[in-house]
Amino acid sequence: MPEAEKAGMAANTEDLALLLDVGREAGAIAMRYFGQNPEVWMKSGQSPVSEADFAVDAFLRETLTAARPHYGWLSEETADSEARLSAGRTFVVDPIDGTRGFLEGSTSWCVSLAVVENGRPIAGVIDCPALGDVFSALPCKGARKNGSAIRVRKPGALLEVGGPKPYFDELPEGWRERVHRVQHIPSLAYRLALIAEGRIDATFVKPNAHDWDIAAADLILREAGGHILDASSAVPFYGGAITSHGALVAGSGELLHAIAGVIAGTES
């Protein structure tokens, strides 16, 4: 193996260890606010943000940028800066993914942490402190939940798929009868992690997901045998000037290609 490749793999491993440690502490901070009626404000589009989001974001920004001062920074709760575009690697984080569920008392929220290089995630962690679960992945090293390897499940007669209802109406014959729409999961990152661990089969993702919602989950799902695809059946690019995405699908095998065809039709 070339020395440069060895060095890159070592850096990935070190970054993952950092994300795991910092993610655990960030989750503990979020838990101090969970169920305690934190102060809430409404962002554009009527999306809530709470003092818990800001507290976790401040901790992540201070801790991660101190550990890797030459990395760029992209977070849902931090004003974006073009300075990150010149960085070789960038932290892409969502302090609390699933804030609405967090505020309603749902346990299905998480801290989502990724390191992105050349448009793709090279270390990813989804820490779900209210559930006691941690998902993680490195390229070519597999995906893990709480230290144990995870894998997408083989398709059965009934397929469990998440996402907005209108997409389900566009499923082709042969698939429509097999697909069951699962109950809404507030955190997109956690929904993608459920596919990675084989608890559900796939999901539609409505337009306007952002890098911080999906970068960590993308790597975890890919290492578990699945993919996230856009309407052109291409994988998303992360860390660029544009951080939002059109409609996406996530899953594996023939089902993934079937639902990719649905969003290809709706996005055309």
PDB file of C-alpha atoms in Angstrom:
ATOM      1  CA  MET A   1       0.000   0.000   0.000  1.00  0.00           C
ATOM      2  CA  PRO A   2       1.411   3.468  -0.920  1.00  0.00           C
ATOM      3  CA  GLU A   3       2.519   5.585   2.011  1.00  0.00           C
ATOM      4  CA  ALA A   4       0.061   8.352   1.150  1.00  0.00           C
ATOM      5  CA  GLU A   5      -2.824   5.879   1.279  1.00  0.00           C
ATOM      6  CA  LYS A   6      -1.632   4.522   4.609  1.00  0.00           C
ATOM      7  CA  ALA A   7      -1.417   8.045   5.995  1.00  0.00           C
ATOM      8  CA  GLY A   8      -4.932   8.814   4.770  1.00  0.00           C
ATOM      9  CA  MET A   9      -6.363   5.686   6.391  1.00  0.00           C
ATOM     10  CA  ALA A  10      -4.604   6.524   9.646  1.00  0.00           C
ATOM     11  CA  ALA A  11      -6.026  10.054   9.551  1.00  0.00           C
ATOM     12  CA  ASN A  12      -9.516   8.644   8.932  1.00  0.00           C
ATOM     13  CA  THR A  13      -9.185   6.354  11.940  1.00  0.00           C
ATOM     14  CA  GLU A  14      -8.020   9.220  14.135  1.00  0.00           C
ATOM     15  CA  ASP A  15     -10.883  11.393  12.924  1.00  0.00           C
ATOM     16  CA  LEU A  16     -13.419   8.674  13.698  1.00  0.00           C
ATOM     17  CA  ALA A  17     -12.037   8.291  17.219  1.00  0.00           C
ATOM     18  CA  LEU A  18     -12.367  12.051  17.681  1.00  0.00           C
ATOM     19  CA  LEU A  19     -15.951  12.057  16.421  1.00  0.00           C
ATOM     20  CA  LEU A  20     -16.903   9.179  18.711  1.00  0.00           C
ATOM     21  CA  ASP A  21     -15.468  10.888  21.789  1.00  0.00           C
ATOM     22  CA  VAL A  22     -16.863  14.319  21.021  1.00  0.00           C
ATOM     23  CA  GLY A  23     -20.217  12.901  19.917  1.00  0.00           C
ATOM     24  CA  ARG A  24     -20.620  11.149  23.259  1.00  0.00           C
ATOM     25  CA  GLU A  25     -19.993  14.392  25.147  1.00  0.00           C
ATOM     26  CA  ALA A  26     -22.301  16.325  22.823  1.00  0.00           C
ATOM     27  CA  GLY A  27     -25.042  13.779  23.443  1.00  0.00           C
ATOM     28  CA  ALA A  28     -24.627  14.207  27.176  1.00  0.00           C
ATOM     29  CA  ILE A  29     -25.071  17.979  26.796  1.00  0.00           C
ATOM     30  CA  ALA A  30     -28.231  17.470  24.738  1.00  0.00           C
ATOM     31  CA  MET A  31     -29.635  15.078  27.354  1.00  0.00           C
ATOM     32  CA  ARG A  32     -29.466  17.820  29.988  1.00  0.00           C
ATOM     33  CA  TYR A  33     -32.154  19.662  28.009  1.00  0.00           C
ATOM     34  CA  PHE A  34     -34.183  16.642  26.894  1.00  0.00           C
ATOM     35  CA  GLY A  35     -37.617  16.692  28.506  1.00  0.00           C
ATOM     36  CA  GLN A  36     -36.817  19.943  30.308  1.00  0.00           C
ATOM     37  CA  ASN A  37     -38.781  22.378  28.097  1.00  0.00           C
ATOM     38  CA  PRO A  38     -35.825  24.258  26.616  1.00  0.00           C
ATOM     39  CA  GLU A  39     -36.369  27.675  25.073  1.00  0.00           C
ATOM     40  CA  VAL A  40     -37.376  27.433  21.411  1.00  0.00           C
ATOM     41  CA  TRP A  41     -37.245  29.799  18.417  1.00  0.00           C
ATOM     42  CA  MET A  42     -38.619  29.343  14.898  1.00  0.00           C
ATOM     43  CA  LYS A  43     -36.316  29.523  11.901  1.00  0.00           C
ATOM     44  CA  SER A  44     -37.386  30.226   8.319  1.00  0.00           C
ATOM     45  CA  GLY A  45     -39.800  27.592   7.061  1.00  0.00           C
ATOM     46  CA  GLN A  46     -41.197  27.191  10.573  1.00  0.00           C
ATOM     47  CA  SER A  47     -38.430  24.834  11.636  1.00  0.00           C
ATOM     48  CA  PRO A  48     -37.767  24.908  15.397  1.00  0.00           C
ATOM     49  CA  VAL A  49     -34.374  25.442  16.984  1.00  0.00           C
ATOM     50  CA  SER A  50     -33.790  25.265  20.729  1.00  0.00           C
ATOM     51  CA  GLU A  51     -31.238  26.347  23.262  1.00  0.00           C
ATOM     52  CA  ALA A  52     -30.139  22.693  23.290  1.00  0.00           C
ATOM     53  CA  ASP A  53     -29.215  22.900  19.587  1.00  0.00           C
ATOM     54  CA  PHE A  54     -27.151  26.011  20.221  1.00  0.00           C
ATOM     55  CA  ALA A  55     -25.426  24.572  23.294  1.00  0.00           C
ATOM     56  CA  VAL A  56     -24.430  21.398  21.471  1.00  0.00           C
ATOM     57  CA  ASP A  57     -23.325  23.348  18.410  1.00  0.00           C
ATOM     58  CA  ALA A  58     -21.103  25.642  20.484  1.00  0.00           C
ATOM     59  CA  PHE A  59     -19.467  22.660  22.174  1.00  0.00           C
ATOM     60  CA  LEU A  60     -18.899  20.836  18.890  1.00  0.00           C
ATOM     61  CA  ARG A  61     -17.502  23.876  17.118  1.00  0.00           C
ATOM     62  CA  GLU A  62     -15.114  24.767  19.928  1.00  0.00           C
ATOM     63  CA  THR A  63     -13.916  21.200  20.555  1.00  0.00           C
ATOM     64  CA  LEU A  64     -13.605  19.935  16.985  1.00  0.00           C
ATOM     65  CA  THR A  65     -12.011  23.039  15.493  1.00  0.00           C
ATOM     66  CA  ALA A  66      -9.526  23.158  18.355  1.00  0.00           C
ATOM     67  CA  ALA A  67      -8.575  19.542  17.659  1.00  0.00           C
ATOM     68  CA  ARG A  68      -8.338  20.075  13.873  1.00  0.00           C
ATOM     69  CA  PRO A  69      -7.825  23.817  13.275  1.00  0.00           C
ATOM     70  CA  HIS A  70      -7.056  23.303   9.572  1.00  0.00           C
ATOM     71  CA  TYR A  71     -10.412  21.579   8.884  1.00  0.00           C
ATOM     72  CA  GLY A  72     -13.403  23.464   7.534  1.00  0.00           C
ATOM     73  CA  TRP A  73     -16.649  23.778   9.501  1.00  0.00           C
ATOM     74  CA  LEU A  74     -20.233  23.289   8.315  1.00  0.00           C
ATOM     75  CA  SER A  75     -23.097  23.043  10.794  1.00  0.00           C
ATOM     76  CA  GLU A  76     -26.837  23.603  10.659  1.00  0.00           C
ATOM     77  CA  GLU A  77     -26.654  26.040  13.567  1.00  0.00           C
ATOM     78  CA  THR A  78     -23.566  28.052  12.537  1.00  0.00           C
ATOM     79  CA  ALA A  79     -23.522  30.821   9.916  1.00  0.00           C
ATOM     80  CA  ASP A  80     -21.750  29.391   6.887  1.00  0.00           C
ATOM     81  CA  SER A  81     -18.420  30.781   5.684  1.00  0.00           C
ATOM     82  CA  GLU A  82     -16.781  30.421   2.284  1.00  0.00           C
ATOM     83  CA  ALA A  83     -13.473  29.896   4.105  1.00  0.00           C
ATOM     84  CA  ARG A  84     -14.335  26.208   4.520  1.00  0.00           C
ATOM     85  CA  LEU A  85     -14.254  25.717   0.734  1.00  0.00           C
ATOM     86  CA  SER A  86     -10.459  25.962   0.748  1.00  0.00           C
ATOM     87  CA  ALA A  87     -10.027  23.310   3.458  1.00  0.00           C
ATOM     88  CA  GLY A  88      -8.918  19.812   2.517  1.00  0.00           C
ATOM     89  CA  ARG A  89     -11.260  18.248   5.056  1.00  0.00           C
ATOM     90  CA  THR A  90     -14.435  19.644   6.601  1.00  0.00           C
ATOM     91  CA  PHE A  91     -16.481  18.786   9.674  1.00  0.00           C
ATOM     92  CA  VAL A  92     -20.152  18.476   8.703  1.00  0.00           C
ATOM     93  CA  VAL A  93     -22.398  18.323  11.758  1.00  0.00           C
ATOM     94  CA  ASP A  94     -25.988  18.535  12.914  1.00  0.00           C
ATOM     95  CA  PRO A  95     -26.004  19.228  16.674  1.00  0.00           C
ATOM     96  CA  ILE A  96     -29.470  17.701  17.066  1.00  0.00           C
ATOM     97  CA  ASP A  97     -30.968  16.015  14.037  1.00  0.00           C
ATOM     98  CA  GLY A  98     -34.692  15.664  14.682  1.00  0.00           C
ATOM     99  CA  THR A  99     -35.162  18.779  16.818  1.00  0.00           C
ATOM    100  CA  ARG A 100     -38.938  18.671  16.480  1.00  0.00           C
ATOM    101  CA  GLY A 101     -39.015  15.099  17.812  1.00  0.00           C
ATOM    102  CA  PHE A 102     -36.524  16.058  20.537  1.00  0.00           C
ATOM    103  CA  LEU A 103     -38.860  18.815  21.713  1.00  0.00           C
ATOM    104  CA  GLU A 104     -41.878  16.484  21.610  1.00  0.00           C
ATOM    105  CA  GLY A 105     -40.152  13.891  23.778  1.00  0.00           C
ATOM    106  CA  SER A 106     -39.364  11.355  21.052  1.00  0.00           C
ATOM    107  CA  THR A 107     -36.141   9.403  21.635  1.00  0.00           C
ATOM    108  CA  SER A 108     -35.444   9.150  17.877  1.00  0.00           C
ATOM    109  CA  TRP A 109     -33.038  12.091  17.568  1.00  0.00           C
ATOM    110  CA  CYS A 110     -29.272  12.134  17.260  1.00  0.00           C
ATOM    111  CA  VAL A 111     -26.038  14.055  17.006  1.00  0.00           C
ATOM    112  CA  SER A 112     -24.750  13.623  13.445  1.00  0.00           C
ATOM    113  CA  LEU A 113     -21.020  14.077  12.809  1.00  0.00           C
ATOM    114  CA  ALA A 114     -18.987  13.571   9.634  1.00  0.00           C
ATOM    115  CA  VAL A 115     -15.641  14.472   8.137  1.00  0.00           C
ATOM    116  CA  VAL A 116     -15.858  15.146   4.407  1.00  0.00           C
ATOM    117  CA  GLU A 117     -13.018  15.153   1.880  1.00  0.00           C
ATOM    118  CA  ASN A 118     -13.322  15.684  -1.887  1.00  0.00           C
ATOM    119  CA  GLY A 119     -17.095  15.726  -1.634  1.00  0.00           C
ATOM    120  CA  ARG A 120     -17.523  12.415   0.184  1.00  0.00           C
ATOM    121  CA  PRO A 121     -17.663  11.438   3.897  1.00  0.00           C
ATOM    122  CA  ILE A 122     -14.559   9.635   5.175  1.00  0.00           C
ATOM    123  CA  ALA A 123     -15.603   9.301   8.841  1.00  0.00           C
ATOM    124  CA  GLY A 124     -19.138   9.236  10.212  1.00  0.00           C
ATOM    125  CA  VAL A 125     -20.873   8.977  13.589  1.00  0.00           C
ATOM    126  CA  ILE A 126     -24.546   9.108  14.530  1.00  0.00           C
ATOM    127  CA  ASP A 127     -24.886   9.258  18.318  1.00  0.00           C
ATOM    128  CA  CYS A 128     -28.415   8.641  19.665  1.00  0.00           C
ATOM    129  CA  PRO A 129     -28.048   9.355  23.408  1.00  0.00           C
ATOM    130  CA  ALA A 130     -31.707   8.915  24.370  1.00  0.00           C
ATOM    131  CA  LEU A 131     -31.609   5.433  22.824  1.00  0.00           C
ATOM    132  CA  GLY A 132     -28.087   4.547  23.960  1.00  0.00           C
ATOM    133  CA  ASP A 133     -27.038   3.746  20.377  1.00  0.00           C
ATOM    134  CA  VAL A 134     -23.991   4.862  18.408  1.00  0.00           C
ATOM    135  CA  PHE A 135     -23.548   4.187  14.683  1.00  0.00           C
ATOM    136  CA  SER A 136     -20.176   4.656  13.017  1.00  0.00           C
ATOM    137  CA  ALA A 137     -18.247   3.911   9.845  1.00  0.00           C
ATOM    138  CA  LEU A 138     -14.978   4.313   7.974  1.00  0.00           C
ATOM    139  CA  PRO A 139     -14.462   3.717   4.244  1.00  0.00           C
ATOM    140  CA  CYS A 140     -13.855   0.034   3.436  1.00  0.00           C
ATOM    141  CA  LYS A 141     -14.072  -0.871   7.135  1.00  0.00           C
ATOM    142  CA  GLY A 142     -17.782  -1.626   7.441  1.00  0.00           C
ATOM    143  CA  ALA A 143     -20.480   0.017   9.536  1.00  0.00           C
ATOM    144  CA  ARG A 144     -21.078  -0.564  13.219  1.00  0.00           C
ATOM    145  CA  LYS A 145     -23.723  -0.038  15.860  1.00  0.00           C
ATOM    146  CA  ASN A 146     -22.418  -0.019  19.420  1.00  0.00           C
ATOM    147  CA  GLY A 147     -19.249  -1.703  18.149  1.00  0.00           C
ATOM    148  CA  SER A 148     -20.948  -4.589  16.321  1.00  0.00           C
ATOM    149  CA  ALA A 149     -21.076  -4.904  12.534  1.00  0.00           C
ATOM    150  CA  ILE A 150     -24.381  -4.032  10.851  1.00  0.00           C
ATOM    151  CA  ARG A 151     -25.744  -4.769   7.388  1.00  0.00           C
ATOM    152  CA  VAL A 152     -28.793  -3.850   5.295  1.00  0.00           C
ATOM    153  CA  ARG A 153     -31.373  -6.608   5.317  1.00  0.00           C
ATOM    154  CA  LYS A 154     -32.310  -8.890   2.455  1.00  0.00           C
ATOM    155  CA  PRO A 155     -35.680  -7.955   0.927  1.00  0.00           C
ATOM    156  CA  GLY A 156     -38.707  -9.915   2.089  1.00  0.00           C
ATOM    157  CA  ALA A 157     -42.230 -10.216   0.748  1.00  0.00           C
ATOM    158  CA  LEU A 158     -43.196  -7.019   2.612  1.00  0.00           C
ATOM    159  CA  LEU A 159     -40.892  -4.013   2.303  1.00  0.00           C
ATOM    160  CA  GLU A 160     -40.849  -1.264   4.936  1.00  0.00           C
ATOM    161  CA  VAL A 161     -40.135   2.139   3.452  1.00  0.00           C
ATOM    162  CA  GLY A 162     -40.130   5.624   4.959  1.00  0.00           C
ATOM    163  CA  GLY A 163     -40.823   9.032   3.464  1.00  0.00           C
ATOM    164  CA  PRO A 164     -43.622  11.336   2.293  1.00  0.00           C
ATOM    165  CA  LYS A 165     -46.821   9.654   1.145  1.00  0.00           C
ATOM    166  CA  PRO A 166     -47.048  11.202  -2.364  1.00  0.00           C
ATOM    167  CA  TYR A 167     -44.011   9.223  -3.513  1.00  0.00           C
ATOM    168  CA  PHE A 168     -45.690   5.959  -2.615  1.00  0.00           C
ATOM    169  CA  ASP A 169     -48.533   6.689  -4.987  1.00  0.00           C
ATOM    170  CA  GLU A 170     -46.008   6.746  -7.860  1.00  0.00           C
ATOM    171  CA  LEU A 171     -44.507   3.309  -7.178  1.00  0.00           C
ATOM    172  CA  PRO A 172     -44.700   0.985 -10.195  1.00  0.00           C
ATOM    173  CA  GLU A 173     -46.970  -2.033 -10.191  1.00  0.00           C
ATOM    174  CA  GLY A 174     -45.353  -5.016  -8.572  1.00  0.00           C
ATOM    175  CA  TRP A 175     -43.716  -2.811  -5.960  1.00  0.00           C
ATOM    176  CA  ARG A 176     -46.735  -0.872  -4.732  1.00  0.00           C
ATOM    177  CA  GLU A 177     -48.355  -4.015  -3.365  1.00  0.00           C
ATOM    178  CA  ARG A 178     -45.217  -5.024  -1.460  1.00  0.00           C
ATOM    179  CA  VAL A 179     -44.312  -1.691   0.110  1.00  0.00           C
ATOM    180  CA  HIS A 180     -45.575  -0.628   3.535  1.00  0.00           C
ATOM    181  CA  ARG A 181     -45.054   3.004   4.555  1.00  0.00           C
ATOM    182  CA  VAL A 182     -43.502   3.176   8.016  1.00  0.00           C
ATOM    183  CA  GLN A 183     -44.465   5.696  10.675  1.00  0.00           C
ATOM    184  CA  HIS A 184     -42.733   9.068  10.398  1.00  0.00           C
ATOM    185  CA  ILE A 185     -39.251   9.165  11.963  1.00  0.00           C
ATOM    186  CA  PRO A 186     -38.348  12.761  12.952  1.00  0.00           C
ATOM    187  CA  SER A 187     -34.591  12.408  12.431  1.00  0.00           C
ATOM    188  CA  LEU A 188     -33.536  11.768   8.830  1.00  0.00           C
ATOM    189  CA  ALA A 189     -30.068  10.660   9.944  1.00  0.00           C
ATOM    190  CA  TYR A 190     -31.610   8.090  12.285  1.00  0.00           C
ATOM    191  CA  ARG A 191     -34.025   6.906   9.590  1.00  0.00           C
ATOM    192  CA  LEU A 192     -31.039   6.234   7.318  1.00  0.00           C
ATOM    193  CA  ALA A 193     -29.241   4.438  10.142  1.00  0.00           C
ATOM    194  CA  LEU A 194     -32.270   2.155  10.529  1.00  0.00           C
ATOM    195  CA  ILE A 195     -31.798   1.098   6.905  1.00  0.00           C
ATOM    196  CA  ALA A 196     -28.113   0.459   7.573  1.00  0.00           C
ATOM    197  CA  GLU A 197     -28.875  -1.853  10.495  1.00  0.00           C
ATOM    198  CA  GLY A 198     -31.609  -3.699   8.614  1.00  0.00           C
ATOM    199  CA  ARG A 199     -34.631  -2.518  10.586  1.00  0.00           C
ATOM    200  CA  ILE A 200     -36.326  -0.931   7.568  1.00  0.00           C
ATOM    201  CA  ASP A 201     -35.666  -1.391   3.857  1.00  0.00           C
ATOM    202  CA  ALA A 202     -35.524   2.055   2.293  1.00  0.00           C
ATOM    203  CA  THR A 203     -36.730   5.641   2.383  1.00  0.00           C
ATOM    204  CA  PHE A 204     -37.708   8.519   0.159  1.00  0.00           C
ATOM    205  CA  VAL A 205     -36.189  11.873   1.162  1.00  0.00           C
ATOM    206  CA  LYS A 206     -38.067  15.018   0.203  1.00  0.00           C
ATOM    207  CA  PRO A 207     -36.146  17.925  -1.389  1.00  0.00           C
ATOM    208  CA  ASN A 208     -34.053  20.277   0.754  1.00  0.00           C
ATOM    209  CA  ALA A 209     -32.172  17.818   2.929  1.00  0.00           C
ATOM    210  CA  HIS A 210     -28.798  19.355   3.763  1.00  0.00           C
ATOM    211  CA  ASP A 211     -25.286  18.013   4.028  1.00  0.00           C
ATOM    212  CA  TRP A 212     -25.481  17.987   7.824  1.00  0.00           C
ATOM    213  CA  ASP A 213     -28.599  15.808   7.740  1.00  0.00           C
ATOM    214  CA  ILE A 214     -27.131  13.015   5.647  1.00  0.00           C
ATOM    215  CA  ALA A 215     -23.315  13.066   5.322  1.00  0.00           C
ATOM    216  CA  ALA A 216     -22.581  10.801   8.302  1.00  0.00           C
ATOM    217  CA  ALA A 217     -25.507   8.508   7.502  1.00  0.00           C
ATOM    218  CA  ASP A 218     -24.393   8.257   3.864  1.00  0.00           C
ATOM    219  CA  LEU A 219     -21.092   6.643   4.856  1.00  0.00           C
ATOM    220  CA  ILE A 220     -22.710   4.394   7.465  1.00  0.00           C
ATOM    221  CA  LEU A 221     -25.312   3.193   4.968  1.00  0.00           C
ATOM    222  CA  ARG A 222     -22.760   2.680   2.204  1.00  0.00           C
ATOM    223  CA  GLU A 223     -20.539   0.602   4.461  1.00  0.00           C
ATOM    224  CA  ALA A 224     -23.594  -1.465   5.441  1.00  0.00           C
ATOM    225  CA  GLY A 225     -24.331  -2.310   1.805  1.00  0.00           C
ATOM    226  CA  GLY A 226     -26.717   0.468   0.773  1.00  0.00           C
ATOM    227  CA  HIS A 227     -26.608   3.845  -0.957  1.00  0.00           C
ATOM    228  CA  ILE A 228     -28.167   7.280  -1.100  1.00  0.00           C
ATOM    229  CA  LEU A 229     -28.999   8.370  -4.659  1.00  0.00           C
ATOM    230  CA  ASP A 230     -30.388  11.508  -6.252  1.00  0.00           C
ATOM    231  CA  ALA A 231     -32.874  11.768  -9.116  1.00  0.00           C
ATOM    232  CA  SER A 232     -30.064  11.013 -11.600  1.00  0.00           C
ATOM    233  CA  SER A 233     -29.076   7.910  -9.588  1.00  0.00           C
ATOM    234  CA  ALA A 234     -25.836   9.664  -8.625  1.00  0.00           C
ATOM    235  CA  VAL A 235     -24.423   9.819  -5.092  1.00  0.00           C
ATOM    236  CA  PRO A 236     -24.622  13.205  -3.328  1.00  0.00           C
ATOM    237  CA  PHE A 237     -21.662  15.592  -3.159  1.00  0.00           C
ATOM    238  CA  TYR A 238     -20.938  17.133   0.232  1.00  0.00           C
ATOM    239  CA  GLY A 239     -19.043  20.156   1.470  1.00  0.00           C
ATOM    240  CA  GLY A 240     -19.439  22.289  -1.645  1.00  0.00           C
ATOM    241  CA  ALA A 241     -20.834  25.788  -1.996  1.00  0.00           C
ATOM    242  CA  ILE A 242     -24.381  24.393  -2.276  1.00  0.00           C
ATOM    243  CA  THR A 243     -25.305  22.374   0.792  1.00  0.00           C
ATOM    244  CA  SER A 244     -28.906  21.413   0.001  1.00  0.00           C
ATOM    245  CA  HIS A 245     -30.130  18.526  -2.137  1.00  0.00           C
ATOM    246  CA  GLY A 246     -33.122  17.668  -4.279  1.00  0.00           C
ATOM    247  CA  ALA A 247     -35.233  14.576  -3.723  1.00  0.00           C
ATOM    248  CA  LEU A 248     -33.199  11.539  -2.676  1.00  0.00           C
ATOM    249  CA  VAL A 249     -33.729   7.856  -2.039  1.00  0.00           C
ATOM    250  CA  ALA A 250     -31.853   5.457   0.215  1.00  0.00           C
ATOM    251  CA  GLY A 251     -31.798   1.679   0.355  1.00  0.00           C
ATOM    252  CA  SER A 252     -30.227  -1.215  -1.499  1.00  0.00           C
ATOM    253  CA  GLY A 253     -30.698  -3.649  -4.355  1.00  0.00           C
ATOM    254  CA  GLU A 254     -33.601  -3.651  -6.789  1.00  0.00           C
ATOM    255  CA  LEU A 255     -35.829  -1.736  -4.379  1.00  0.00           C
ATOM    256  CA  LEU A 256     -33.397   1.200  -4.378  1.00  0.00           C
ATOM    257  CA  HIS A 257     -33.454   1.403  -8.159  1.00  0.00           C
ATOM    258  CA  ALA A 258     -37.255   1.143  -8.205  1.00  0.00           C
ATOM    259  CA  ILE A 259     -37.720   4.073  -5.829  1.00  0.00           C
ATOM    260  CA  ALA A 260     -34.958   6.039  -7.615  1.00  0.00           C
ATOM    261  CA  GLY A 261     -37.150   5.766 -10.695  1.00  0.00           C
ATOM    262  CA  VAL A 262     -39.996   7.388  -8.749  1.00  0.00           C
ATOM    263  CA  ILE A 263     -38.013  10.522  -7.877  1.00  0.00           C
ATOM    264  CA  ALA A 264     -36.527  10.636 -11.377  1.00  0.00           C
ATOM    265  CA  GLY A 265     -40.087  10.985 -12.629  1.00  0.00           C
ATOM    266  CA  THR A 266     -41.118  13.579 -10.065  1.00  0.00           C
ATOM    267  CA  GLU A 267     -37.965  15.704 -10.503  1.00  0.00           C
ATOM    268  CA  SER A 268     -38.051  15.762 -14.315  1.00  0.00           C
TER     269      SER A 268
END
